[in-house]
Amino acid sequence: MLSGKTVVLAVSGSIAAYKVPNLARMLRKLHCHVQVLMTKNATNFINPITFETLTGTKCLIDTFDRNFQYSVEHVALAKQADLVVVAPASANVIGKLSWGIADDMLTTTIMACPCKKLVSPAMNHNMYHNPIVQDNLKRLASFGYEIIAPDHGMLANGDSGDGRMPEEWVLLEYILRELAFPKDMAGKKVLVTAGATREPIDPVRFITNHSSGKMGCALAKVAMLRGAEVTLVHGAMEVKAPLFVQCRPVVTAEDMFQAVEELAPQQDMVIMAAAVADYTPVTTASQKLKKSDGDMAIPLKRTQDILAWLGNHRQPHQVLCGFSMETENLLENSRAKLQKKGCQMICANSIAQEGAGFGTDTNILTLITPEKTEELPIMTKEQAAGEILTRLMQL
Ligand code: CTP
């Protein structure tokens, strides 16, 4: 995912430095070239050998105490870098960077880097809220540095407060957002629905389905990574919604319909990946179920067909895509749905095949448009999301 990219990890003196070797390892797994810069203070928290072993690259620490090769290295590295991530960024390094002080390898190199820079402050609550540090962060932001807000939680000294560096996977998501894909969807507004709706029978029970939300989240994530502005309307999910997408949690099919009705007119692309329960109980006070009711049938009514509504209210420029889950006659039934629901593409999903359908990390899809039927091989849901989005962009 990151092959051919160079990330400079700039590590300064904060206990949160212990998280960065794991981030370096995650980046290497994605085939990223990782170059670590450390302040002298950072070496009190983490041994440079840890980074050198994980990245296979010499750790750069000080401009003056190394040989010639390393003292000129920073200029070459600055040219090569696709992204600089200052993590953890101590109050001292934030202060130096914001005021143009370059007195060691780390600050000198960053100052020579023309690429985007992310800064992840990590310090004690009171230091973080010190108006001088806050001013310096604002100054860095005004020069185009992106500040990753620290988490609230338990700090190294046992106090609770702001200033905790986010988990490694969060930092990785920030990096992926910058580097993982070309931004061919920049300027596009995309609405994705995901997960399962829940239709309450009574205060305890509900009707639902097996949707995990994985396919919808993969679509939202890949669209976001490709630069789109993404809104995710989601029911119950087994997975966390991706970062950097606008989330609108809903419960019932009716809630989902209301959210979609409100949001769809502004979208360039709408993808219904949610598994909407087809029926909802008709609940009135007199129909509340009692334990003594035994085999009593629950009165049901059909839910609003959201995709069909979208098809009927499609904006001229809008691309509309739905999914279909079938146990038999997959292609025939899915083609009929394309027509019936008035969308441009149906992603047909056979739940009978191994490696496809609810809850799995992979999928086997057939993409159906009025002109074409294209069977995709088994692939991860993120890869499938990429294929779907590429085709929708071409419609
Ligand atoms: N869908 C919807 N609103 C509903 C039911 C389904 O918007 N009330 C959408 C789903 O999100 C999916 C597509 O319609 O994108 C097809 O869903 P599917 O469950 O396969 O088909 P149904 O229309 O429910 O028809 P059936 O269950 O009879 O196959």
GROMACS .gro file of C-alpha atoms and ligand atoms in nm:
model
  424
    1MET     CA    1   0.000   0.000   0.000
    2LEU     CA    2   0.290   0.238   0.071
    3SER     CA    3   0.563   0.097  -0.153
    4GLY     CA    4   0.773   0.370  -0.309
    5LYS     CA    5   0.682   0.613  -0.028
    6THR     CA    6   0.923   0.755   0.229
    7VAL     CA    7   0.799   0.854   0.572
    8VAL     CA    8   1.028   1.042   0.807
    9LEU     CA    9   0.942   0.959   1.167
   10ALA     CA   10   1.076   1.236   1.388
   11VAL     CA   11   1.089   1.121   1.750
   12SER     CA   12   1.142   1.368   2.033
   13GLY     CA   13   1.185   1.326   2.408
   14SER     CA   14   0.857   1.206   2.557
   15ILE     CA   15   0.763   0.878   2.718
   16ALA     CA   16   0.516   0.825   2.431
   17ALA     CA   17   0.823   0.744   2.217
   18TYR     CA   18   0.769   0.383   2.326
   19LYS     CA   19   0.476   0.362   2.080
   20VAL     CA   20   0.675   0.467   1.774
   21PRO     CA   21   0.871   0.143   1.704
   22ASN     CA   22   0.534  -0.028   1.658
   23LEU     CA   23   0.427   0.243   1.414
   24ALA     CA   24   0.756   0.197   1.225
   25ARG     CA   25   0.689  -0.178   1.209
   26MET     CA   26   0.334  -0.123   1.079
   27LEU     CA   27   0.468   0.109   0.808
   28ARG     CA   28   0.735  -0.142   0.706
   29LYS     CA   29   0.467  -0.411   0.675
   30LEU     CA   30   0.299  -0.187   0.419
   31HIS     CA   31   0.633  -0.166   0.230
   32CYS     CA   32   0.698   0.195   0.327
   33HIS     CA   33   1.055   0.325   0.344
   34VAL     CA   34   1.091   0.456   0.699
   35GLN     CA   35   1.364   0.693   0.811
   36VAL     CA   36   1.378   0.771   1.182
   37LEU     CA   37   1.517   1.096   1.321
   38MET     CA   38   1.563   1.128   1.695
   39THR     CA   39   1.648   1.411   1.926
   40LYS     CA   40   1.917   1.335   2.182
   41ASN     CA   41   1.646   1.343   2.451
   42ALA     CA   42   1.445   1.080   2.265
   43THR     CA   43   1.738   0.838   2.294
   44ASN     CA   44   1.683   0.846   2.673
   45PHE     CA   45   1.345   0.682   2.615
   46ILE     CA   46   1.416   0.448   2.320
   47ASN     CA   47   1.740   0.300   2.196
   48PRO     CA   48   1.810   0.393   1.829
   49ILE     CA   49   1.901   0.029   1.767
   50THR     CA   50   1.534  -0.062   1.813
   51PHE     CA   51   1.441   0.161   1.518
   52GLU     CA   52   1.743   0.058   1.313
   53THR     CA   53   1.650  -0.309   1.350
   54LEU     CA   54   1.286  -0.250   1.260
   55THR     CA   55   1.343  -0.015   0.967
   56GLY     CA   56   1.675  -0.146   0.830
   57THR     CA   57   1.788   0.216   0.808
   58LYS     CA   58   2.039   0.416   1.010
   59CYS     CA   59   1.872   0.630   1.275
   60LEU     CA   60   1.979   0.994   1.242
   61ILE     CA   61   2.036   1.176   1.567
   62ASP     CA   62   2.281   1.463   1.562
   63THR     CA   63   2.424   1.678   1.284
   64PHE     CA   64   2.766   1.727   1.431
   65ASP     CA   65   2.878   1.411   1.605
   66ARG     CA   66   2.855   1.181   1.302
   67ASN     CA   67   3.061   1.144   0.989
   68PHE     CA   68   3.030   1.359   0.677
   69GLN     CA   69   2.787   1.126   0.507
   70TYR     CA   70   2.529   1.181   0.778
   71SER     CA   71   2.582   1.552   0.813
   72VAL     CA   72   2.480   1.609   0.448
   73GLU     CA   73   2.221   1.336   0.460
   74HIS     CA   74   1.945   1.559   0.588
   75VAL     CA   75   1.922   1.754   0.265
   76ALA     CA   76   1.893   1.441   0.052
   77LEU     CA   77   1.643   1.293   0.297
   78ALA     CA   78   1.438   1.611   0.299
   79LYS     CA   79   1.404   1.585  -0.079
   80GLN     CA   80   1.310   1.218  -0.067
   81ALA     CA   81   1.047   1.243   0.210
   82ASP     CA   82   0.680   1.214   0.113
   83LEU     CA   83   0.563   1.287   0.466
   84VAL     CA   84   0.713   1.391   0.800
   85VAL     CA   85   0.548   1.267   1.118
   86VAL     CA   86   0.670   1.429   1.439
   87ALA     CA   87   0.563   1.175   1.700
   88PRO     CA   88   0.584   1.225   1.987
   89ALA     CA   89   0.628   1.602   1.954
   90SER     CA   90   0.753   1.745   2.284
   91ALA     CA   91   0.679   2.104   2.389
   92ASN     CA   92   1.047   2.178   2.321
   93VAL     CA   93   1.043   2.051   1.962
   94ILE     CA   94   0.708   2.220   1.893
   95GLY     CA   95   0.859   2.544   2.018
   96LYS     CA   96   1.171   2.507   1.804
   97LEU     CA   97   0.985   2.413   1.486
   98SER     CA   98   0.733   2.693   1.522
   99TRP     CA   99   1.004   2.957   1.565
  100GLY     CA  100   1.252   2.830   1.309
  101ILE     CA  101   1.518   2.702   1.545
  102ALA     CA  102   1.717   2.425   1.375
  103ASP     CA  103   1.990   2.316   1.611
  104ASP     CA  104   1.996   1.941   1.566
  105MET     CA  105   1.946   1.675   1.299
  106LEU     CA  106   1.571   1.646   1.358
  107THR     CA  107   1.480   2.014   1.346
  108THR     CA  108   1.728   2.089   1.064
  109THR     CA  109   1.590   1.810   0.845
  110ILE     CA  110   1.225   1.901   0.907
  111MET     CA  111   1.298   2.259   0.818
  112ALA     CA  112   1.446   2.143   0.489
  113CYS     CA  113   1.145   1.920   0.405
  114PRO     CA  114   0.901   2.069   0.154
  115CYS     CA  115   0.647   1.784   0.203
  116LYS     CA  116   0.343   1.774   0.435
  117LYS     CA  117   0.415   1.750   0.807
  118LEU     CA  118   0.203   1.591   1.081
  119VAL     CA  119   0.270   1.678   1.444
  120SER     CA  120   0.148   1.460   1.731
  121PRO     CA  121   0.196   1.646   2.061
  122ALA     CA  122   0.255   1.430   2.368
  123MET     CA  123   0.308   1.581   2.709
  124ASN     CA  124   0.158   1.647   3.048
  125HIS     CA  125  -0.192   1.805   3.060
  126ASN     CA  126  -0.073   2.138   3.202
  127MET     CA  127   0.216   2.163   2.958
  128TYR     CA  128  -0.019   2.092   2.667
  129HIS     CA  129  -0.262   2.361   2.783
  130ASN     CA  130   0.014   2.612   2.851
  131PRO     CA  131  -0.078   2.912   2.634
  132ILE     CA  132   0.275   2.924   2.494
  133VAL     CA  133   0.249   2.564   2.366
  134GLN     CA  134  -0.102   2.631   2.233
  135ASP     CA  135   0.022   2.943   2.055
  136ASN     CA  136   0.311   2.751   1.904
  137LEU     CA  137   0.075   2.479   1.779
  138LYS     CA  138  -0.145   2.744   1.618
  139ARG     CA  139   0.166   2.894   1.460
  140LEU     CA  140   0.268   2.555   1.320
  141ALA     CA  141  -0.085   2.503   1.184
  142SER     CA  142  -0.070   2.844   1.017
  143PHE     CA  143   0.244   2.726   0.833
  144GLY     CA  144   0.059   2.419   0.703
  145TYR     CA  145   0.165   2.165   0.967
  146GLU     CA  146  -0.128   1.939   1.062
  147ILE     CA  147  -0.170   1.890   1.436
  148ILE     CA  148  -0.301   1.552   1.552
  149ALA     CA  149  -0.510   1.627   1.860
  150PRO     CA  150  -0.384   1.430   2.162
  151ASP     CA  151  -0.619   1.192   2.340
  152HIS     CA  152  -0.767   1.245   2.682
  153GLY     CA  153  -0.682   0.970   2.929
  154MET     CA  154  -0.430   0.841   3.177
  155LEU     CA  155  -0.094   1.015   3.138
  156ALA     CA  156   0.249   0.875   3.222
  157ASN     CA  157   0.250   1.020   3.576
  158GLY     CA  158  -0.085   0.859   3.655
  159ASP     CA  159  -0.285   1.182   3.619
  160SER     CA  160  -0.576   1.190   3.382
  161GLY     CA  161  -0.591   1.467   3.126
  162ASP     CA  162  -0.513   1.580   2.772
  163GLY     CA  163  -0.175   1.521   2.614
  164ARG     CA  164  -0.169   1.148   2.548
  165MET     CA  165  -0.035   1.054   2.207
  166PRO     CA  166  -0.297   0.857   2.010
  167GLU     CA  167  -0.251   0.484   1.956
  168GLU     CA  168  -0.020   0.370   1.677
  169TRP     CA  169  -0.307   0.259   1.452
  170VAL     CA  170  -0.455   0.610   1.468
  171LEU     CA  171  -0.124   0.765   1.359
  172LEU     CA  172  -0.108   0.505   1.081
  173GLU     CA  173  -0.454   0.613   0.959
  174TYR     CA  174  -0.333   0.974   0.940
  175ILE     CA  175  -0.035   0.857   0.732
  176LEU     CA  176  -0.251   0.642   0.504
  177ARG     CA  177  -0.486   0.934   0.444
  178GLU     CA  178  -0.191   1.131   0.309
  179LEU     CA  179  -0.014   0.862   0.112
  180ALA     CA  180  -0.216   0.547   0.046
  181PHE     CA  181  -0.392   0.648  -0.277
  182PRO     CA  182  -0.387   0.915  -0.545
  183LYS     CA  183  -0.668   1.161  -0.470
  184ASP     CA  184  -0.881   1.086  -0.775
  185MET     CA  185  -1.204   1.137  -0.574
  186ALA     CA  186  -1.109   1.480  -0.435
  187GLY     CA  187  -1.405   1.717  -0.451
  188LYS     CA  188  -1.660   1.431  -0.460
  189LYS     CA  189  -1.924   1.395  -0.192
  190VAL     CA  190  -2.003   1.032  -0.118
  191LEU     CA  191  -2.276   0.887   0.101
  192VAL     CA  192  -2.239   0.524   0.211
  193THR     CA  193  -2.485   0.326   0.422
  194ALA     CA  194  -2.358   0.030   0.622
  195GLY     CA  195  -2.447  -0.221   0.889
  196ALA     CA  196  -2.779  -0.367   0.996
  197THR     CA  197  -3.095  -0.185   1.092
  198ARG     CA  198  -3.272  -0.300   1.406
  199GLU     CA  199  -3.650  -0.303   1.416
  200PRO     CA  200  -3.774  -0.316   1.777
  201ILE     CA  201  -4.042  -0.566   1.866
  202ASP     CA  202  -4.058  -0.446   2.225
  203PRO     CA  203  -3.809  -0.276   2.459
  204VAL     CA  204  -3.598  -0.594   2.472
  205ARG     CA  205  -3.617  -0.769   2.133
  206PHE     CA  206  -3.563  -0.661   1.775
  207ILE     CA  207  -3.556  -0.791   1.418
  208THR     CA  208  -3.221  -0.759   1.244
  209ASN     CA  209  -2.980  -0.943   1.012
  210HIS     CA  210  -2.619  -1.062   1.001
  211SER     CA  211  -2.462  -0.756   0.837
  212SER     CA  212  -2.126  -0.673   1.000
  213GLY     CA  213  -2.085  -0.335   0.830
  214LYS     CA  214  -1.742  -0.442   0.693
  215MET     CA  215  -1.821  -0.385   0.323
  216GLY     CA  216  -1.980  -0.044   0.384
  217CYS     CA  217  -1.692   0.066   0.608
  218ALA     CA  218  -1.440  -0.050   0.346
  219LEU     CA  219  -1.619   0.160   0.083
  220ALA     CA  220  -1.630   0.464   0.312
  221LYS     CA  221  -1.263   0.424   0.403
  222VAL     CA  222  -1.130   0.376   0.050
  223ALA     CA  223  -1.342   0.667  -0.082
  224MET     CA  224  -1.202   0.884   0.201
  225LEU     CA  225  -0.844   0.772   0.128
  226ARG     CA  226  -0.901   0.863  -0.239
  227GLY     CA  227  -0.990   1.215  -0.130
  228ALA     CA  228  -1.372   1.208  -0.120
  229GLU     CA  229  -1.575   1.380   0.148
  230VAL     CA  230  -1.757   1.081   0.295
  231THR     CA  231  -2.067   1.050   0.512
  232LEU     CA  232  -2.144   0.711   0.663
  233VAL     CA  233  -2.501   0.643   0.772
  234HIS     CA  234  -2.476   0.324   0.971
  235GLY     CA  235  -2.684   0.086   1.172
  236ALA     CA  236  -2.540  -0.175   1.408
  237MET     CA  237  -2.188  -0.283   1.305
  238GLU     CA  238  -1.926  -0.530   1.428
  239VAL     CA  239  -1.647  -0.298   1.317
  240LYS     CA  240  -1.553   0.059   1.408
  241ALA     CA  241  -1.638   0.328   1.157
  242PRO     CA  242  -1.327   0.451   0.975
  243LEU     CA  243  -1.160   0.774   1.083
  244PHE     CA  244  -1.207   1.092   0.881
  245VAL     CA  245  -1.561   1.012   0.768
  246GLN     CA  246  -1.869   1.192   0.896
  247CYS     CA  247  -2.076   0.936   1.086
  248ARG     CA  248  -2.452   0.935   1.131
  249PRO     CA  249  -2.555   0.639   1.349
  250VAL     CA  250  -2.914   0.519   1.310
  251VAL     CA  251  -3.119   0.233   1.451
  252THR     CA  252  -3.423   0.151   1.239
  253ALA     CA  253  -3.490   0.144   0.864
  254GLU     CA  254  -3.708   0.450   0.913
  255ASP     CA  255  -3.417   0.636   1.084
  256MET     CA  256  -3.187   0.535   0.798
  257PHE     CA  257  -3.441   0.654   0.542
  258GLN     CA  258  -3.474   0.992   0.713
  259ALA     CA  259  -3.096   1.040   0.724
  260VAL     CA  260  -3.056   0.938   0.360
  261GLU     CA  261  -3.349   1.156   0.249
  262GLU     CA  262  -3.185   1.455   0.418
  263LEU     CA  263  -2.829   1.391   0.299
  264ALA     CA  264  -2.865   1.239  -0.049
  265PRO     CA  265  -2.952   1.552  -0.250
  266GLN     CA  266  -2.604   1.700  -0.185
  267GLN     CA  267  -2.412   1.385  -0.286
  268ASP     CA  268  -2.227   1.297  -0.606
  269MET     CA  269  -2.236   0.928  -0.523
  270VAL     CA  270  -2.466   0.722  -0.300
  271ILE     CA  271  -2.389   0.361  -0.213
  272MET     CA  272  -2.644   0.152  -0.022
  273ALA     CA  273  -2.430  -0.117   0.138
  274ALA     CA  274  -2.650  -0.146   0.449
  275ALA     CA  275  -2.862  -0.454   0.503
  276VAL     CA  276  -3.197  -0.293   0.574
  277ALA     CA  277  -3.446  -0.517   0.749
  278ASP     CA  278  -3.729  -0.575   0.501
  279TYR     CA  279  -3.995  -0.585   0.772
  280THR     CA  280  -4.063  -0.392   1.088
  281PRO     CA  281  -4.310  -0.480   1.363
  282VAL     CA  282  -4.629  -0.279   1.377
  283THR     CA  283  -4.617  -0.190   1.743
  284THR     CA  284  -4.904  -0.037   1.926
  285ALA     CA  285  -4.958  -0.049   2.300
  286SER     CA  286  -5.226  -0.318   2.263
  287GLN     CA  287  -4.995  -0.541   2.055
  288LYS     CA  288  -4.709  -0.551   2.306
  289LEU     CA  289  -4.596  -0.910   2.338
  290LYS     CA  290  -4.638  -1.089   2.665
  291LYS     CA  291  -4.455  -1.404   2.773
  292SER     CA  292  -4.793  -1.576   2.799
  293ASP     CA  293  -4.860  -1.500   2.431
  294GLY     CA  294  -4.681  -1.820   2.332
  295ASP     CA  295  -4.674  -1.858   1.954
  296MET     CA  296  -4.838  -1.526   1.884
  297ALA     CA  297  -4.750  -1.390   1.536
  298ILE     CA  298  -4.590  -1.048   1.532
  299PRO     CA  299  -4.774  -0.812   1.298
  300LEU     CA  300  -4.521  -0.680   1.045
  301LYS     CA  301  -4.516  -0.419   0.772
  302ARG     CA  302  -4.260  -0.366   0.495
  303THR     CA  303  -3.996  -0.104   0.551
  304GLN     CA  304  -3.947   0.182   0.310
  305ASP     CA  305  -3.727   0.071   0.017
  306ILE     CA  306  -3.455   0.333   0.054
  307LEU     CA  307  -3.263   0.241  -0.262
  308ALA     CA  308  -3.579   0.256  -0.473
  309TRP     CA  309  -3.658   0.597  -0.323
  310LEU     CA  310  -3.304   0.711  -0.412
  311GLY     CA  311  -3.354   0.582  -0.767
  312ASN     CA  312  -3.674   0.786  -0.799
  313HIS     CA  313  -3.512   1.100  -0.657
  314ARG     CA  314  -3.169   1.074  -0.818
  315GLN     CA  315  -2.999   1.404  -0.900
  316PRO     CA  316  -2.893   1.423  -1.266
  317HIS     CA  317  -2.520   1.420  -1.182
  318GLN     CA  318  -2.555   1.154  -0.910
  319VAL     CA  319  -2.427   0.796  -0.928
  320LEU     CA  320  -2.631   0.541  -0.736
  321CYS     CA  321  -2.514   0.194  -0.637
  322GLY     CA  322  -2.682  -0.084  -0.442
  323PHE     CA  323  -2.594  -0.431  -0.321
  324SER     CA  324  -2.787  -0.748  -0.358
  325MET     CA  325  -2.772  -1.053  -0.139
  326GLU     CA  326  -2.913  -1.364  -0.298
  327THR     CA  327  -2.917  -1.731  -0.211
  328GLU     CA  328  -3.024  -1.840  -0.562
  329ASN     CA  329  -3.054  -1.699  -0.917
  330LEU     CA  330  -2.794  -1.438  -0.821
  331LEU     CA  331  -2.746  -1.267  -1.156
  332GLU     CA  332  -3.105  -1.281  -1.274
  333ASN     CA  333  -3.244  -1.140  -0.946
  334SER     CA  334  -2.970  -0.879  -0.921
  335ARG     CA  335  -3.028  -0.755  -1.278
  336ALA     CA  336  -3.397  -0.724  -1.195
  337LYS     CA  337  -3.304  -0.515  -0.886
  338LEU     CA  338  -3.089  -0.281  -1.097
  339GLN     CA  339  -3.394  -0.209  -1.309
  340LYS     CA  340  -3.649  -0.202  -1.029
  341LYS     CA  341  -3.449   0.028  -0.802
  342GLY     CA  342  -3.327   0.263  -1.074
  343CYS     CA  343  -2.957   0.253  -0.988
  344GLN     CA  344  -2.644   0.251  -1.206
  345MET     CA  345  -2.475  -0.046  -1.049
  346ILE     CA  346  -2.568  -0.344  -0.836
  347CYS     CA  347  -2.293  -0.534  -0.659
  348ALA     CA  348  -2.424  -0.888  -0.644
  349ASN     CA  349  -2.314  -1.087  -0.349
  350SER     CA  350  -2.369  -1.458  -0.328
  351ILE     CA  351  -2.406  -1.565   0.031
  352ALA     CA  352  -2.383  -1.928  -0.076
  353GLN     CA  353  -2.009  -1.903  -0.169
  354GLU     CA  354  -1.727  -1.947   0.080
  355GLY     CA  355  -1.529  -1.622   0.134
  356ALA     CA  356  -1.826  -1.402   0.051
  357GLY     CA  357  -2.111  -1.233   0.232
  358PHE     CA  358  -2.177  -1.137   0.592
  359GLY     CA  359  -1.898  -1.104   0.845
  360THR     CA  360  -1.610  -1.223   0.626
  361ASP     CA  361  -1.307  -1.004   0.542
  362THR     CA  362  -1.323  -1.111   0.177
  363ASN     CA  363  -1.593  -1.091  -0.083
  364ILE     CA  364  -1.684  -1.236  -0.422
  365LEU     CA  365  -1.883  -0.980  -0.618
  366THR     CA  366  -2.038  -0.952  -0.959
  367LEU     CA  367  -2.072  -0.590  -1.067
  368ILE     CA  368  -2.381  -0.537  -1.279
  369THR     CA  369  -2.451  -0.224  -1.483
  370PRO     CA  370  -2.710  -0.192  -1.760
  371GLU     CA  371  -2.427  -0.254  -2.014
  372LYS     CA  372  -2.199  -0.500  -1.841
  373THR     CA  373  -2.177  -0.792  -1.599
  374GLU     CA  374  -1.833  -0.835  -1.450
  375GLU     CA  375  -1.738  -1.110  -1.209
  376LEU     CA  376  -1.458  -1.016  -0.969
  377PRO     CA  377  -1.232  -1.280  -0.813
  378ILE     CA  378  -1.225  -1.331  -0.437
  379MET     CA  379  -1.052  -1.031  -0.274
  380THR     CA  380  -1.048  -0.837   0.052
  381LYS     CA  381  -1.342  -0.606   0.113
  382GLU     CA  382  -1.107  -0.306   0.083
  383GLN     CA  383  -0.983  -0.426  -0.255
  384ALA     CA  384  -1.342  -0.489  -0.365
  385ALA     CA  385  -1.432  -0.138  -0.247
  386GLY     CA  386  -1.152   0.001  -0.466
  387GLU     CA  387  -1.282  -0.188  -0.771
  388ILE     CA  388  -1.638  -0.069  -0.712
  389LEU     CA  389  -1.534   0.296  -0.668
  390THR     CA  390  -1.314   0.291  -0.978
  391ARG     CA  391  -1.604   0.168  -1.188
  392LEU     CA  392  -1.853   0.412  -1.032
  393MET     CA  393  -1.610   0.697  -1.111
  394GLN     CA  394  -1.619   0.592  -1.476
  395LEU     CA  395  -1.999   0.597  -1.503
  396CTP     N1  396  -3.255  -0.182   0.046
  396CTP     C1  397  -3.308  -0.060   0.081
  396CTP     N2  398  -3.420  -0.053   0.158
  396CTP     C2  399  -3.482  -0.167   0.198
  396CTP     C3  400  -3.428  -0.294   0.162
  396CTP     C4  401  -3.314  -0.297   0.085
  396CTP     O1  402  -3.252   0.043   0.042
  396CTP     N3  403  -3.589  -0.158   0.274
  396CTP     C5  404  -3.135  -0.183  -0.040
  396CTP     C6  405  -3.016  -0.256   0.020
  396CTP     O2  406  -2.932  -0.167   0.093
  396CTP     C7  407  -2.943  -0.306  -0.106
  396CTP     C8  408  -3.054  -0.326  -0.205
  396CTP     O3  409  -3.166  -0.251  -0.158
  396CTP     O4  410  -2.854  -0.209  -0.154
  396CTP     C9  411  -3.098  -0.468  -0.225
  396CTP     O5  412  -3.124  -0.528  -0.100
  396CTP     P1  413  -3.174  -0.678  -0.091
  396CTP     O6  414  -3.197  -0.709   0.054
  396CTP     O7  415  -3.084  -0.769  -0.170
  396CTP     O8  416  -3.310  -0.672  -0.169
  396CTP     P2  417  -3.454  -0.630  -0.127
  396CTP     O9  418  -3.491  -0.507  -0.199
  396CTP    O10  419  -3.466  -0.627   0.022
  396CTP    O11  420  -3.538  -0.749  -0.189
  396CTP     P3  421  -3.541  -0.904  -0.141
  396CTP    O12  422  -3.506  -0.907   0.005
  396CTP    O13  423  -3.682  -0.942  -0.168
  396CTP    O14  424  -3.443  -0.977  -0.227
   0.00000   0.00000   0.00000
